[in-house]
Coordinates of N, CA and C in Angstrom, one line a residue:
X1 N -6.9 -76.1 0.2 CA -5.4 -76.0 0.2 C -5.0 -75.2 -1.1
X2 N -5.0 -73.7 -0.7 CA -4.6 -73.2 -2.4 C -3.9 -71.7 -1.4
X3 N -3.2 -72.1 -0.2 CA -2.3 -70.6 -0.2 C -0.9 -70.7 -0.5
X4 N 0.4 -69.7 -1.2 CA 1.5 -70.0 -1.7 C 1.9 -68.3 -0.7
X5 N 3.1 -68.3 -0.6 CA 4.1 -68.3 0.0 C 5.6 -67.9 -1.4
X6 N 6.2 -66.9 -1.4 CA 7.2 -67.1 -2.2 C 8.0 -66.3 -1.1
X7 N 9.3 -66.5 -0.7 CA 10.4 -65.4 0.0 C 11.6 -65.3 -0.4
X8 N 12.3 -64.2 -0.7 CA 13.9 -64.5 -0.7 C 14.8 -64.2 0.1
X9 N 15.6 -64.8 0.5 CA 15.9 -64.3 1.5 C 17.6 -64.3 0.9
X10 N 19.1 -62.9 1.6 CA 19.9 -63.2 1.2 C 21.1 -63.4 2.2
X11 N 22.0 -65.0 2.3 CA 22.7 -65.1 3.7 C 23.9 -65.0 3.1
X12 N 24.8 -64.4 4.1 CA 26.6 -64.3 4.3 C 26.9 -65.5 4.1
X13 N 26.9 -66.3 3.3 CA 27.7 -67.5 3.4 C 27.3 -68.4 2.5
X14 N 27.9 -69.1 1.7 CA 28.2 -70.3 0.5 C 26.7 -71.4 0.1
X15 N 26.3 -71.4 -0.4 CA 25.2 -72.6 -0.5 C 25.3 -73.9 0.1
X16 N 26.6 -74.3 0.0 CA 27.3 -75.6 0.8 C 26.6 -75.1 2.3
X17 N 26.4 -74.2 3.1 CA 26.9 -73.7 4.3 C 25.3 -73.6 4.3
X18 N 24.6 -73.1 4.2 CA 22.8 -73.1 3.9 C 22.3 -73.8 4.0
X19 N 22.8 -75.2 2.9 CA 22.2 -76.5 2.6 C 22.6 -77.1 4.0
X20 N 23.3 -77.4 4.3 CA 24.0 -78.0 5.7 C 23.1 -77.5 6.8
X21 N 22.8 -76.3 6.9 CA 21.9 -76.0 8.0 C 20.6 -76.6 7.9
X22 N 19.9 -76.4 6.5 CA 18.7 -76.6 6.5 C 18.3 -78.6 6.6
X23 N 19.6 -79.3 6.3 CA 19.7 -80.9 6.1 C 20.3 -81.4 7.3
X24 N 20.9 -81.0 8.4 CA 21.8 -81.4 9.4 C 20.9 -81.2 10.4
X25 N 20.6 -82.1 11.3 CA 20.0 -82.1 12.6 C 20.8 -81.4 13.4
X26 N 21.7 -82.0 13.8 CA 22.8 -80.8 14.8 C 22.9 -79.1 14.3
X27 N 22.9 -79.0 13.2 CA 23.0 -77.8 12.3 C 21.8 -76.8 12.7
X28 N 20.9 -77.4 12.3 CA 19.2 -76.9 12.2 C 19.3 -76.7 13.8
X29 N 19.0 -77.4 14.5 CA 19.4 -77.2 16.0 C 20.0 -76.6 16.6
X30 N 20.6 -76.2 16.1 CA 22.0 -74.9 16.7 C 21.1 -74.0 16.2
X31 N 20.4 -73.6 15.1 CA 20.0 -72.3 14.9 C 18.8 -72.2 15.5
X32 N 17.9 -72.7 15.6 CA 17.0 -73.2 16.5 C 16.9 -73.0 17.8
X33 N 17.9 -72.5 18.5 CA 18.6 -72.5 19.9 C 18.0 -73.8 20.5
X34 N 18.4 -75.0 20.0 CA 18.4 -75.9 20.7 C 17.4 -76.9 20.8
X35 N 16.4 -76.9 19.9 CA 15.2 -77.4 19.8 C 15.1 -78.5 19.4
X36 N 14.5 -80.0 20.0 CA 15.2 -81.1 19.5 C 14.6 -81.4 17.9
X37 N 15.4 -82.0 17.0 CA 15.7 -81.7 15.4 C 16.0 -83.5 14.9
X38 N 15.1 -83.7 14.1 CA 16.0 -85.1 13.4 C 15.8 -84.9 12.3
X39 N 16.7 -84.9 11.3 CA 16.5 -84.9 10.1 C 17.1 -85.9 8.8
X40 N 16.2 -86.3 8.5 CA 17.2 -87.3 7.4 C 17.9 -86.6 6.4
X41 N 19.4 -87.3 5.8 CA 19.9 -86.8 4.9 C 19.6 -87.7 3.5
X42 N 18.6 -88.0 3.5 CA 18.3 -88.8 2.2 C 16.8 -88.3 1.3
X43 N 16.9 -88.4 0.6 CA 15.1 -88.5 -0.2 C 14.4 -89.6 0.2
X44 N 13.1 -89.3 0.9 CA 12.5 -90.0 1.3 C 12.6 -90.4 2.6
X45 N 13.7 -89.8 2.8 CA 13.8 -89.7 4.8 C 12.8 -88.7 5.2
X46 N 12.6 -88.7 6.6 CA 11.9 -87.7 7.2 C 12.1 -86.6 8.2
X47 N 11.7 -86.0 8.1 CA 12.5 -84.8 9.4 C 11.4 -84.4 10.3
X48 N 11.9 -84.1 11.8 CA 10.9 -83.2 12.8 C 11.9 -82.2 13.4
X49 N 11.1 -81.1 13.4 CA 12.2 -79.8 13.6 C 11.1 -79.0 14.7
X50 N 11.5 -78.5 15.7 CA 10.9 -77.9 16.5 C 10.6 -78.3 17.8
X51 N 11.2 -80.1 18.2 CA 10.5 -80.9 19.3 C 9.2 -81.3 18.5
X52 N 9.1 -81.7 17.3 CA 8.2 -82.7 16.2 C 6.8 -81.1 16.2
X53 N 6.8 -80.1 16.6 CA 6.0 -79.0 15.6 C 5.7 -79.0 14.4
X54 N 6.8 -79.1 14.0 CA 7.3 -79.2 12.3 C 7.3 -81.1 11.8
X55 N 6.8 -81.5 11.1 CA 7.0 -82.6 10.3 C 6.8 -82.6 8.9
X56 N 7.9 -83.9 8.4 CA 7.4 -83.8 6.9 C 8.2 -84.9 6.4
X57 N 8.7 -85.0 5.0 CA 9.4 -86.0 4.3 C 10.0 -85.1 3.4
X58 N 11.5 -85.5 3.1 CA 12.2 -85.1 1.6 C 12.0 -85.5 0.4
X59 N 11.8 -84.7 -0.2 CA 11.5 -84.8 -1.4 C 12.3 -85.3 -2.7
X60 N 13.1 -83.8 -2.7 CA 14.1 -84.2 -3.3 C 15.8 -83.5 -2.8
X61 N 16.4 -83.9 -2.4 CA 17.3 -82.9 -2.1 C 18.6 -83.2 -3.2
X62 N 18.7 -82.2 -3.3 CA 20.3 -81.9 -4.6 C 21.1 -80.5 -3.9
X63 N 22.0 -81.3 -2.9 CA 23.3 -80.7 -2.4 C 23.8 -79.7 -3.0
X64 N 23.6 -78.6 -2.3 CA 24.1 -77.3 -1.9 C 23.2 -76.0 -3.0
X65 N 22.4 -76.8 -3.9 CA 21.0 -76.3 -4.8 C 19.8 -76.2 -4.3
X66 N 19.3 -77.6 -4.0 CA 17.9 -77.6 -3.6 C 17.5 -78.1 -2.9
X67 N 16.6 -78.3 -1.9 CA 15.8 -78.8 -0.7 C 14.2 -78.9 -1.2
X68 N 13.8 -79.9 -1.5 CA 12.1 -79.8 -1.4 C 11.3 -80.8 -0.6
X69 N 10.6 -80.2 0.1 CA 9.6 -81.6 1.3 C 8.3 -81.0 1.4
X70 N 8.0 -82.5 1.6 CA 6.4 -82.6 2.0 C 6.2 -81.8 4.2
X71 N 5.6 -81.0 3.8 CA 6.1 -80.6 5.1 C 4.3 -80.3 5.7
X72 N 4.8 -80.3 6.6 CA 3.3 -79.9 7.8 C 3.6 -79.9 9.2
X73 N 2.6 -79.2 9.8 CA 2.5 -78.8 11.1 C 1.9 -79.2 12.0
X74 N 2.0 -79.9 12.9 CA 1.9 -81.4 14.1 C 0.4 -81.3 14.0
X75 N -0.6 -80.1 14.2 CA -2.0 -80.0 14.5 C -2.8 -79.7 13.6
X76 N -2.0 -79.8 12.4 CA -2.9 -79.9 10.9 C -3.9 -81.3 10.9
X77 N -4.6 -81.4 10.1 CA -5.0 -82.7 10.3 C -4.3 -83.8 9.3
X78 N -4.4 -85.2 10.3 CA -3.8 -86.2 9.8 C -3.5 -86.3 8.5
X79 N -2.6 -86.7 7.7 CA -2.6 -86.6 5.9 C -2.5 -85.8 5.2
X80 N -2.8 -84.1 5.9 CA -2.1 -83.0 5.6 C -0.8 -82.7 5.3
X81 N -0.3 -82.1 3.8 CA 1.1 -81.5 4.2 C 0.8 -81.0 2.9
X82 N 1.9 -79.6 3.1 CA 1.8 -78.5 1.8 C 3.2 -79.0 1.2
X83 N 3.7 -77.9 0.7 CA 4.7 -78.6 -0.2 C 6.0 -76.9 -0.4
X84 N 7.1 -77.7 0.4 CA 8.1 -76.4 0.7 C 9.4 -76.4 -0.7
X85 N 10.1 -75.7 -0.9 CA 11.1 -75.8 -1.9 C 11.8 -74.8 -1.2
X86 N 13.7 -74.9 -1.6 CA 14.7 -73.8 -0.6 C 15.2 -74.1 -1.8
X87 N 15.6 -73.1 -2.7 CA 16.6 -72.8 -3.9 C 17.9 -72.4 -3.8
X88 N 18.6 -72.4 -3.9 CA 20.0 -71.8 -3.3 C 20.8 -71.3 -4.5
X89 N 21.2 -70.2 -4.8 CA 22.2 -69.7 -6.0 C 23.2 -68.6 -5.3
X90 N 24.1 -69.3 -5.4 CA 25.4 -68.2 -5.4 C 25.2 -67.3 -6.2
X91 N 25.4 -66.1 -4.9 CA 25.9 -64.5 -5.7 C 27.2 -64.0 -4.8
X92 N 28.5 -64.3 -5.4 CA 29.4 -63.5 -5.1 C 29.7 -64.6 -4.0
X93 N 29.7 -64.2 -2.6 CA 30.1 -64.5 -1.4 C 28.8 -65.1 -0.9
X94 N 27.9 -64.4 -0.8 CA 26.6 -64.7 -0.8 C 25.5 -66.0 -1.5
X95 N 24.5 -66.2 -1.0 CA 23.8 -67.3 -1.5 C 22.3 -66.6 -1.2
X96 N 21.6 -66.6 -2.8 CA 20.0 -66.1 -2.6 C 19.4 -67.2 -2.3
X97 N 18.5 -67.5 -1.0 CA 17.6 -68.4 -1.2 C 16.5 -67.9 -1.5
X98 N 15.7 -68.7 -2.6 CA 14.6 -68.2 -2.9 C 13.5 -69.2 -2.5
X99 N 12.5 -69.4 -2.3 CA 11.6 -69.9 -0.9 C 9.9 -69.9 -1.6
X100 N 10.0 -71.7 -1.5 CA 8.6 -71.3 -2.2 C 7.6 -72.5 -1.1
X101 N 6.1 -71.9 -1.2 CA 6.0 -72.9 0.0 C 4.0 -72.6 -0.4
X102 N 4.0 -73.9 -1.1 CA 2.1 -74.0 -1.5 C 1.4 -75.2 -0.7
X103 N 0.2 -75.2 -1.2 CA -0.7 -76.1 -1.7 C -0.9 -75.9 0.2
X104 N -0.9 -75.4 1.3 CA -1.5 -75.0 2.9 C -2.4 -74.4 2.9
X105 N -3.0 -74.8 4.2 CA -4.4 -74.1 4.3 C -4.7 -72.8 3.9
X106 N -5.1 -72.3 3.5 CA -4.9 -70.5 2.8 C -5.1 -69.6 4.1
X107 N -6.0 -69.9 4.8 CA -6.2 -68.9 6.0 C -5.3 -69.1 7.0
X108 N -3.9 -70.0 7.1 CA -3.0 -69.7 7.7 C -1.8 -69.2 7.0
X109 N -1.7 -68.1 5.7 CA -1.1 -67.9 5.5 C -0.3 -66.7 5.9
X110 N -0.7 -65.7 6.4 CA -0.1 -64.7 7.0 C 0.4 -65.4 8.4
X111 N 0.7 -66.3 8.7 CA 1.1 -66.9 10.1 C 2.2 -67.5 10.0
X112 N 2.0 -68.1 8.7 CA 3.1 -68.9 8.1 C 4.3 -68.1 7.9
X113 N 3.8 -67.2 6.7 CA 4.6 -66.4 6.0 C 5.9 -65.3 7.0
X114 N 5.1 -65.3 8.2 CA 6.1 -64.8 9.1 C 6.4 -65.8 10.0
X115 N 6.1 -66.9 10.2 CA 6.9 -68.0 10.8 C 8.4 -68.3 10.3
X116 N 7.9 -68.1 8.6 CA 9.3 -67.9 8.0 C 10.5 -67.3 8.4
X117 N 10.2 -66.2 8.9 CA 11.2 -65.3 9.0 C 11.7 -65.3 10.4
X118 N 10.2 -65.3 11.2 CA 11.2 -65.6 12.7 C 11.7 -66.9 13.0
X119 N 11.2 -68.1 12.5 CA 11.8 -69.4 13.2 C 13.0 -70.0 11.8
X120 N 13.1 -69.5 10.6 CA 13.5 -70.0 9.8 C 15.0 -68.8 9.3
X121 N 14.6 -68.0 9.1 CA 15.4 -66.8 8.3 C 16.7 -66.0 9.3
X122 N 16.0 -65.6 10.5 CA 16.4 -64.8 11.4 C 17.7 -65.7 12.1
X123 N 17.0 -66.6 12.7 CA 17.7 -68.1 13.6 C 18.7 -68.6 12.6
X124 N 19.0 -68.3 10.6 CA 20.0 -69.3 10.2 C 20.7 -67.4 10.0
X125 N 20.3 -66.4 10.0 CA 21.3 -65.4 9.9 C 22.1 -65.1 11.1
X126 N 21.5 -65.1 12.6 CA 21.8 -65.3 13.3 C 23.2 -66.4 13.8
X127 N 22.7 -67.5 13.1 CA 23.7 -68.5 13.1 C 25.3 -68.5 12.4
X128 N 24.9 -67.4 11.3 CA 25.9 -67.3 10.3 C 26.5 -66.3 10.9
X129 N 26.5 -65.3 11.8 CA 27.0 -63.9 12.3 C 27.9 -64.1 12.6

């Protein structure tokens, strides 16, 4: 477990408006087109995103800043999970997320790394259009 992952990514819209997507089941879902989504709004709640693909636990969340979870992928093995962070900083109108995502199998890292972008990045720009 030693592959990392860093991305930034930059969206039309407020950090309040980011965080909400990435912490809101109905939210996450909608960008998602539809995919069933539960996510807790607490530390130490748990989330499944994708129709349970995606699982994990919150870590720490600090509203409209930061998102960090224990996160993994349904067919990893049992007890597995790497470790994701979503940074959020206002620029202007705009909000940089900066995207950091370790400690995963290292040889799925180029799979990951653009999972990012089509199931994660594209789907919340998309959303914000």
């Amino acid at each position: 477990m030693s592959g990392t992952i860093r991305q930034e990514v930059t969206f039309t819209a407020d950090p309040a408006r980011i965080y909400e997507i990435l912490t809101s089941s109905e939210q996450f879902s909608k960008a998602s087109g539809g995919a069933p989504t539960e996510i807790s709004t607490e530390e130490g709640g748990t989330f499944s995103c994708f129709g349970g693909m995606i699982l994990g636990r919150n870590i720490e969340l600090v509203p409209n800043k930061r998102v960090v979870q224990a996160w993994r992928v349904a067919n990893w093995p049992e007890g597995v999970y790497s470790l994701v962070k979503f940074e959020l900083q206002e620029k202007g109108s705009e909000t940089l997320l900066v995207f950091d995502h370790s400690a995963f199998p290292e040889e799925q890292g180029e799979h990951l790394a653009a999972g990012w972008h089509t199931n994660y990045w594209e789907p919340i720009a998309k959303l914000l259009a």
